Amino acid sequence: MERAYLDEEVSAAQLPRLWVLIMPGTVDVLGVIVLAAGSSRRFGEDDKLLADLCNEPLVTFAFQLAANVPAAARLAVVSSEAVADLARAAGLHPIRIPQGETQSFSLRAGIKALDPRCDASLILLGDMPFLLGDDLAKLLEMKAPACAALGGKPVVPALLPRAWFDEILTLSEDCGARALLERTEAYQRLSLPASRLRDIDEPSDLLGFHEQ
């Protein structure tokens, strides 16, 4: 498995309009992983990660958000070269996996590729384009493990501690880190609006956003 080593210098690109600069939180050495290798079965024949959203490929929003996190390593788990190119353009290191694999497989690939000096990993999804930098800033202020919450239920984005990494590498079902996040207590969950935690599964999910 290809391993991505820590950047010698961490610098953030200029933030897009309306995004908030993410400030360092309580994590000493952070790795960011964007899971961007979904099969897009419900989206149809097209790759949803390349679908147009406000004149940009959908996955670009997650990549740009990750690129502005003050992290030592930024990875994107991908299954297509087109998405890999977008990850590189945003300053992320792509980790290529076969198409059609589960989210658990993607998460394991990302964790395996992290530099061993990372003591926590921030997990983002490539099909969640509506999160704000301020949302991640608040999450990073919390000690890992921590995650977002929708109606009190734990969801991604999530801040996973190194203590969980070995267990993550044993995940077999397509549940990602969901089972692990169920262990978090209420104080470890950041409640966010449903509108910002929306993911894109079908073309209809994008209706109304092209003009924003």
PDB file of C-alpha atoms in Angstrom:
ATOM      1  CA  MET A   1       0.000   0.000   0.000  1.00  0.00           C
ATOM      2  CA  GLU A   2       1.308   3.393  -0.968  1.00  0.00           C
ATOM      3  CA  ARG A   3       1.995   5.601   2.050  1.00  0.00           C
ATOM      4  CA  ALA A   4       1.736   9.380   2.106  1.00  0.00           C
ATOM      5  CA  TYR A   5       4.324  11.047   4.299  1.00  0.00           C
ATOM      6  CA  LEU A   6       3.978  14.269   6.222  1.00  0.00           C
ATOM      7  CA  ASP A   7       4.350  17.564   4.454  1.00  0.00           C
ATOM      8  CA  GLU A   8       7.498  19.425   5.438  1.00  0.00           C
ATOM      9  CA  GLU A   9       5.518  22.655   5.428  1.00  0.00           C
ATOM     10  CA  VAL A  10       1.786  23.072   5.820  1.00  0.00           C
ATOM     11  CA  SER A  11       0.291  25.984   3.918  1.00  0.00           C
ATOM     12  CA  ALA A  12      -3.337  26.749   3.055  1.00  0.00           C
ATOM     13  CA  ALA A  13      -4.476  28.000  -0.325  1.00  0.00           C
ATOM     14  CA  GLN A  14      -6.715  31.035  -0.558  1.00  0.00           C
ATOM     15  CA  LEU A  15     -10.175  30.119   0.676  1.00  0.00           C
ATOM     16  CA  PRO A  16     -13.178  30.212  -1.656  1.00  0.00           C
ATOM     17  CA  ARG A  17     -15.793  32.904  -1.097  1.00  0.00           C
ATOM     18  CA  LEU A  18     -17.924  32.473   2.055  1.00  0.00           C
ATOM     19  CA  TRP A  19     -15.626  29.840   3.574  1.00  0.00           C
ATOM     20  CA  VAL A  20     -14.081  30.367   6.987  1.00  0.00           C
ATOM     21  CA  LEU A  21     -10.403  29.748   7.705  1.00  0.00           C
ATOM     22  CA  ILE A  22      -9.964  26.637   9.796  1.00  0.00           C
ATOM     23  CA  MET A  23      -7.760  27.176  12.806  1.00  0.00           C
ATOM     24  CA  PRO A  24      -5.689  24.429  14.473  1.00  0.00           C
ATOM     25  CA  GLY A  25      -7.544  22.472  17.153  1.00  0.00           C
ATOM     26  CA  THR A  26      -6.398  20.071  19.829  1.00  0.00           C
ATOM     27  CA  VAL A  27      -4.837  17.450  17.515  1.00  0.00           C
ATOM     28  CA  ASP A  28      -1.024  17.382  17.449  1.00  0.00           C
ATOM     29  CA  VAL A  29      -0.497  15.614  14.107  1.00  0.00           C
ATOM     30  CA  LEU A  30      -3.599  15.407  11.949  1.00  0.00           C
ATOM     31  CA  GLY A  31      -4.222  13.497   8.754  1.00  0.00           C
ATOM     32  CA  VAL A  32      -7.227  14.323   6.565  1.00  0.00           C
ATOM     33  CA  ILE A  33      -8.851  11.615   4.442  1.00  0.00           C
ATOM     34  CA  VAL A  34     -11.525  12.326   1.843  1.00  0.00           C
ATOM     35  CA  LEU A  35     -13.402   9.194   0.781  1.00  0.00           C
ATOM     36  CA  ALA A  36     -14.079   9.765  -2.913  1.00  0.00           C
ATOM     37  CA  ALA A  37     -14.358   6.327  -4.481  1.00  0.00           C
ATOM     38  CA  GLY A  38     -18.113   5.708  -4.367  1.00  0.00           C
ATOM     39  CA  SER A  39     -19.830   3.603  -7.013  1.00  0.00           C
ATOM     40  CA  SER A  40     -22.621   6.160  -7.734  1.00  0.00           C
ATOM     41  CA  ARG A  41     -25.143   3.379  -8.403  1.00  0.00           C
ATOM     42  CA  ARG A  42     -28.152   5.540  -7.518  1.00  0.00           C
ATOM     43  CA  PHE A  43     -26.841   8.414  -9.611  1.00  0.00           C
ATOM     44  CA  GLY A  44     -27.000   6.504 -12.882  1.00  0.00           C
ATOM     45  CA  GLU A  45     -24.269   5.917 -15.441  1.00  0.00           C
ATOM     46  CA  ASP A  46     -22.402   9.137 -14.680  1.00  0.00           C
ATOM     47  CA  ASP A  47     -19.908   9.554 -11.853  1.00  0.00           C
ATOM     48  CA  LYS A  48     -21.697  11.722  -9.318  1.00  0.00           C
ATOM     49  CA  LEU A  49     -18.395  13.066  -7.997  1.00  0.00           C
ATOM     50  CA  LEU A  50     -17.862  14.743 -11.376  1.00  0.00           C
ATOM     51  CA  ALA A  51     -21.388  16.133 -11.618  1.00  0.00           C
ATOM     52  CA  ASP A  52     -21.670  19.889 -12.065  1.00  0.00           C
ATOM     53  CA  LEU A  53     -22.405  21.935  -8.955  1.00  0.00           C
ATOM     54  CA  CYS A  54     -22.122  25.700  -9.322  1.00  0.00           C
ATOM     55  CA  ASN A  55     -19.870  25.200 -12.372  1.00  0.00           C
ATOM     56  CA  GLU A  56     -17.458  22.932 -10.491  1.00  0.00           C
ATOM     57  CA  PRO A  57     -17.187  19.140 -10.205  1.00  0.00           C
ATOM     58  CA  LEU A  58     -19.075  18.142  -7.064  1.00  0.00           C
ATOM     59  CA  VAL A  59     -16.105  16.505  -5.367  1.00  0.00           C
ATOM     60  CA  THR A  60     -14.083  19.706  -5.700  1.00  0.00           C
ATOM     61  CA  PHE A  61     -15.907  21.222  -2.733  1.00  0.00           C
ATOM     62  CA  ALA A  62     -14.797  18.465  -0.356  1.00  0.00           C
ATOM     63  CA  PHE A  63     -11.261  18.543  -1.766  1.00  0.00           C
ATOM     64  CA  GLN A  64     -10.954  22.313  -1.348  1.00  0.00           C
ATOM     65  CA  LEU A  65     -12.326  22.095   2.167  1.00  0.00           C
ATOM     66  CA  ALA A  66      -9.790  19.398   3.056  1.00  0.00           C
ATOM     67  CA  ALA A  67      -6.974  21.384   1.454  1.00  0.00           C
ATOM     68  CA  ASN A  68      -7.591  24.239   3.881  1.00  0.00           C
ATOM     69  CA  VAL A  69      -7.469  22.130   7.027  1.00  0.00           C
ATOM     70  CA  PRO A  70      -4.209  22.751   8.941  1.00  0.00           C
ATOM     71  CA  ALA A  71      -3.131  19.123   8.591  1.00  0.00           C
ATOM     72  CA  ALA A  72       0.196  17.388   8.131  1.00  0.00           C
ATOM     73  CA  ALA A  73      -1.151  14.961   5.512  1.00  0.00           C
ATOM     74  CA  ARG A  74      -4.138  15.235   3.165  1.00  0.00           C
ATOM     75  CA  LEU A  75      -5.293  12.122   1.295  1.00  0.00           C
ATOM     76  CA  ALA A  76      -8.116  11.321  -1.106  1.00  0.00           C
ATOM     77  CA  VAL A  77      -9.173   7.712  -1.633  1.00  0.00           C
ATOM     78  CA  VAL A  78     -10.291   7.502  -5.267  1.00  0.00           C
ATOM     79  CA  SER A  79     -11.229   4.920  -7.887  1.00  0.00           C
ATOM     80  CA  SER A  80     -10.987   7.005 -11.069  1.00  0.00           C
ATOM     81  CA  GLU A  81      -8.167   8.956 -12.643  1.00  0.00           C
ATOM     82  CA  ALA A  82     -10.429  11.959 -13.249  1.00  0.00           C
ATOM     83  CA  VAL A  83     -11.155  12.264  -9.536  1.00  0.00           C
ATOM     84  CA  ALA A  84      -7.480  11.629  -8.750  1.00  0.00           C
ATOM     85  CA  ASP A  85      -6.523  14.552 -10.994  1.00  0.00           C
ATOM     86  CA  LEU A  86      -8.940  16.829  -9.124  1.00  0.00           C
ATOM     87  CA  ALA A  87      -7.458  15.686  -5.817  1.00  0.00           C
ATOM     88  CA  ARG A  88      -3.932  16.504  -6.980  1.00  0.00           C
ATOM     89  CA  ALA A  89      -5.076  19.897  -8.258  1.00  0.00           C
ATOM     90  CA  ALA A  90      -6.416  20.667  -4.760  1.00  0.00           C
ATOM     91  CA  GLY A  91      -3.165  19.592  -3.124  1.00  0.00           C
ATOM     92  CA  LEU A  92      -4.325  16.177  -1.877  1.00  0.00           C
ATOM     93  CA  HIS A  93      -2.429  12.921  -2.334  1.00  0.00           C
ATOM     94  CA  PRO A  94      -4.680  10.388  -4.159  1.00  0.00           C
ATOM     95  CA  ILE A  95      -4.807   6.775  -2.981  1.00  0.00           C
ATOM     96  CA  ARG A  96      -6.171   4.647  -5.826  1.00  0.00           C
ATOM     97  CA  ILE A  97      -8.404   1.630  -5.128  1.00  0.00           C
ATOM     98  CA  PRO A  98     -10.423  -0.586  -7.490  1.00  0.00           C
ATOM     99  CA  GLN A  99     -13.866   0.576  -8.541  1.00  0.00           C
ATOM    100  CA  GLY A 100     -16.912  -0.852  -6.798  1.00  0.00           C
ATOM    101  CA  GLU A 101     -15.355  -1.321  -3.371  1.00  0.00           C
ATOM    102  CA  THR A 102     -17.233  -0.569  -0.146  1.00  0.00           C
ATOM    103  CA  GLN A 103     -16.863   2.496   2.040  1.00  0.00           C
ATOM    104  CA  SER A 104     -15.160   0.326   4.664  1.00  0.00           C
ATOM    105  CA  PHE A 105     -12.571  -0.687   2.058  1.00  0.00           C
ATOM    106  CA  SER A 106     -12.002   2.992   1.217  1.00  0.00           C
ATOM    107  CA  LEU A 107     -11.600   3.909   4.875  1.00  0.00           C
ATOM    108  CA  ARG A 108      -9.137   1.077   5.464  1.00  0.00           C
ATOM    109  CA  ALA A 109      -7.112   2.170   2.430  1.00  0.00           C
ATOM    110  CA  GLY A 110      -6.944   5.725   3.722  1.00  0.00           C
ATOM    111  CA  ILE A 111      -5.940   4.703   7.242  1.00  0.00           C
ATOM    112  CA  LYS A 112      -3.270   2.333   5.898  1.00  0.00           C
ATOM    113  CA  ALA A 113      -1.785   5.142   3.815  1.00  0.00           C
ATOM    114  CA  LEU A 114      -1.526   7.629   6.691  1.00  0.00           C
ATOM    115  CA  ASP A 115       1.892   8.473   7.977  1.00  0.00           C
ATOM    116  CA  PRO A 116       2.398   6.609  11.293  1.00  0.00           C
ATOM    117  CA  ARG A 117       3.067   9.901  13.050  1.00  0.00           C
ATOM    118  CA  CYS A 118      -0.548  11.023  12.590  1.00  0.00           C
ATOM    119  CA  ASP A 119      -2.332  10.725  15.916  1.00  0.00           C
ATOM    120  CA  ALA A 120      -5.815  11.418  14.536  1.00  0.00           C
ATOM    121  CA  SER A 121      -7.615  11.479  11.225  1.00  0.00           C
ATOM    122  CA  LEU A 122     -10.385  13.754  10.013  1.00  0.00           C
ATOM    123  CA  ILE A 123     -12.722  11.805   7.706  1.00  0.00           C
ATOM    124  CA  LEU A 124     -14.713  13.618   5.008  1.00  0.00           C
ATOM    125  CA  LEU A 125     -16.951  12.311   2.225  1.00  0.00           C
ATOM    126  CA  GLY A 126     -16.492  13.415  -1.359  1.00  0.00           C
ATOM    127  CA  ASP A 127     -20.246  13.610  -1.970  1.00  0.00           C
ATOM    128  CA  MET A 128     -20.938  16.081   0.866  1.00  0.00           C
ATOM    129  CA  PRO A 129     -20.355  19.502  -0.765  1.00  0.00           C
ATOM    130  CA  PHE A 130     -22.249  21.745   1.644  1.00  0.00           C
ATOM    131  CA  LEU A 131     -20.070  21.631   4.751  1.00  0.00           C
ATOM    132  CA  LEU A 132     -18.381  24.856   5.823  1.00  0.00           C
ATOM    133  CA  GLY A 133     -14.883  25.452   7.073  1.00  0.00           C
ATOM    134  CA  ASP A 134     -16.368  26.705  10.327  1.00  0.00           C
ATOM    135  CA  ASP A 135     -18.056  23.322  10.842  1.00  0.00           C
ATOM    136  CA  LEU A 136     -14.699  21.562  10.651  1.00  0.00           C
ATOM    137  CA  ALA A 137     -13.048  24.194  12.842  1.00  0.00           C
ATOM    138  CA  LYS A 138     -15.545  23.443  15.615  1.00  0.00           C
ATOM    139  CA  LEU A 139     -15.032  19.707  15.183  1.00  0.00           C
ATOM    140  CA  LEU A 140     -11.248  20.085  15.373  1.00  0.00           C
ATOM    141  CA  GLU A 141     -11.598  21.961  18.658  1.00  0.00           C
ATOM    142  CA  MET A 142     -13.003  18.759  20.156  1.00  0.00           C
ATOM    143  CA  LYS A 143     -10.759  15.938  21.309  1.00  0.00           C
ATOM    144  CA  ALA A 144     -10.874  12.772  19.201  1.00  0.00           C
ATOM    145  CA  PRO A 145     -13.046  10.788  18.979  1.00  0.00           C
ATOM    146  CA  ALA A 146     -15.609  13.304  17.829  1.00  0.00           C
ATOM    147  CA  CYS A 147     -18.058  13.577  14.970  1.00  0.00           C
ATOM    148  CA  ALA A 148     -20.955  15.516  13.537  1.00  0.00           C
ATOM    149  CA  ALA A 149     -24.480  14.693  14.640  1.00  0.00           C
ATOM    150  CA  LEU A 150     -27.790  14.791  12.807  1.00  0.00           C
ATOM    151  CA  GLY A 151     -30.768  14.525  15.080  1.00  0.00           C
ATOM    152  CA  GLY A 152     -28.443  13.287  17.783  1.00  0.00           C
ATOM    153  CA  LYS A 153     -27.126  10.416  15.654  1.00  0.00           C
ATOM    154  CA  PRO A 154     -23.384  10.304  14.882  1.00  0.00           C
ATOM    155  CA  VAL A 155     -22.385  10.929  11.265  1.00  0.00           C
ATOM    156  CA  VAL A 156     -19.379  11.962   9.197  1.00  0.00           C
ATOM    157  CA  PRO A 157     -17.387  14.228   9.242  1.00  0.00           C
ATOM    158  CA  ALA A 158     -15.577  12.492  12.040  1.00  0.00           C
ATOM    159  CA  LEU A 159     -12.347  12.929  13.957  1.00  0.00           C
ATOM    160  CA  LEU A 160     -10.928   9.475  14.658  1.00  0.00           C
ATOM    161  CA  PRO A 161      -8.152   8.812  17.191  1.00  0.00           C
ATOM    162  CA  ARG A 162      -5.096   6.667  16.458  1.00  0.00           C
ATOM    163  CA  ALA A 163      -6.338   4.245  19.131  1.00  0.00           C
ATOM    164  CA  TRP A 164      -9.090   3.237  16.700  1.00  0.00           C
ATOM    165  CA  PHE A 165      -6.879   2.736  13.640  1.00  0.00           C
ATOM    166  CA  ASP A 166      -6.097  -0.947  14.201  1.00  0.00           C
ATOM    167  CA  GLU A 167      -9.772  -1.733  14.681  1.00  0.00           C
ATOM    168  CA  ILE A 168     -10.696   0.221  11.555  1.00  0.00           C
ATOM    169  CA  LEU A 169      -8.335  -1.988   9.572  1.00  0.00           C
ATOM    170  CA  THR A 170     -10.476  -4.993  10.543  1.00  0.00           C
ATOM    171  CA  LEU A 171     -13.783  -3.520   9.316  1.00  0.00           C
ATOM    172  CA  SER A 172     -15.429  -5.797   6.774  1.00  0.00           C
ATOM    173  CA  GLU A 173     -19.019  -4.653   6.314  1.00  0.00           C
ATOM    174  CA  ASP A 174     -19.923  -1.560   4.307  1.00  0.00           C
ATOM    175  CA  CYS A 175     -20.568   0.599   7.334  1.00  0.00           C
ATOM    176  CA  GLY A 176     -17.434   2.739   7.313  1.00  0.00           C
ATOM    177  CA  ALA A 177     -16.782   4.002  10.836  1.00  0.00           C
ATOM    178  CA  ARG A 178     -20.488   4.081  11.717  1.00  0.00           C
ATOM    179  CA  ALA A 179     -20.275   1.335  14.337  1.00  0.00           C
ATOM    180  CA  LEU A 180     -17.301   3.017  15.991  1.00  0.00           C
ATOM    181  CA  LEU A 181     -18.999   6.413  16.022  1.00  0.00           C
ATOM    182  CA  GLU A 182     -21.914   4.892  17.932  1.00  0.00           C
ATOM    183  CA  ARG A 183     -19.533   4.703  20.897  1.00  0.00           C
ATOM    184  CA  THR A 184     -19.199   8.473  21.111  1.00  0.00           C
ATOM    185  CA  GLU A 185     -20.986  10.289  23.901  1.00  0.00           C
ATOM    186  CA  ALA A 186     -23.310  13.244  23.391  1.00  0.00           C
ATOM    187  CA  TYR A 187     -20.581  15.730  24.324  1.00  0.00           C
ATOM    188  CA  GLN A 188     -18.397  14.297  21.545  1.00  0.00           C
ATOM    189  CA  ARG A 189     -20.997  15.000  18.860  1.00  0.00           C
ATOM    190  CA  LEU A 190     -21.276  18.323  17.066  1.00  0.00           C
ATOM    191  CA  SER A 191     -24.841  19.042  16.024  1.00  0.00           C
ATOM    192  CA  LEU A 192     -24.990  20.512  12.514  1.00  0.00           C
ATOM    193  CA  PRO A 193     -27.902  21.544  10.270  1.00  0.00           C
ATOM    194  CA  ALA A 194     -29.229  18.833   7.968  1.00  0.00           C
ATOM    195  CA  SER A 195     -28.702  21.165   5.020  1.00  0.00           C
ATOM    196  CA  ARG A 196     -24.916  21.080   5.538  1.00  0.00           C
ATOM    197  CA  LEU A 197     -24.761  17.328   6.148  1.00  0.00           C
ATOM    198  CA  ARG A 198     -26.581  16.502   2.926  1.00  0.00           C
ATOM    199  CA  ASP A 199     -24.881  14.078   0.598  1.00  0.00           C
ATOM    200  CA  ILE A 200     -25.569  13.647  -3.096  1.00  0.00           C
ATOM    201  CA  ASP A 201     -26.993  10.284  -4.117  1.00  0.00           C
ATOM    202  CA  GLU A 202     -29.261  11.071  -7.073  1.00  0.00           C
ATOM    203  CA  PRO A 203     -29.320  13.767  -9.786  1.00  0.00           C
ATOM    204  CA  SER A 204     -32.426  15.264  -8.161  1.00  0.00           C
ATOM    205  CA  ASP A 205     -30.350  16.052  -5.056  1.00  0.00           C
ATOM    206  CA  LEU A 206     -28.578  18.741  -7.075  1.00  0.00           C
ATOM    207  CA  LEU A 207     -31.702  20.535  -8.231  1.00  0.00           C
ATOM    208  CA  GLY A 208     -31.829  24.139  -7.056  1.00  0.00           C
ATOM    209  CA  PHE A 209     -28.105  24.445  -6.374  1.00  0.00           C
ATOM    210  CA  HIS A 210     -26.702  25.188  -9.810  1.00  0.00           C
ATOM    211  CA  GLU A 211     -27.504  28.880  -9.529  1.00  0.00           C
ATOM    212  CA  GLN A 212     -26.063  29.353  -6.029  1.00  0.00           C
TER     213      GLN A 212
END
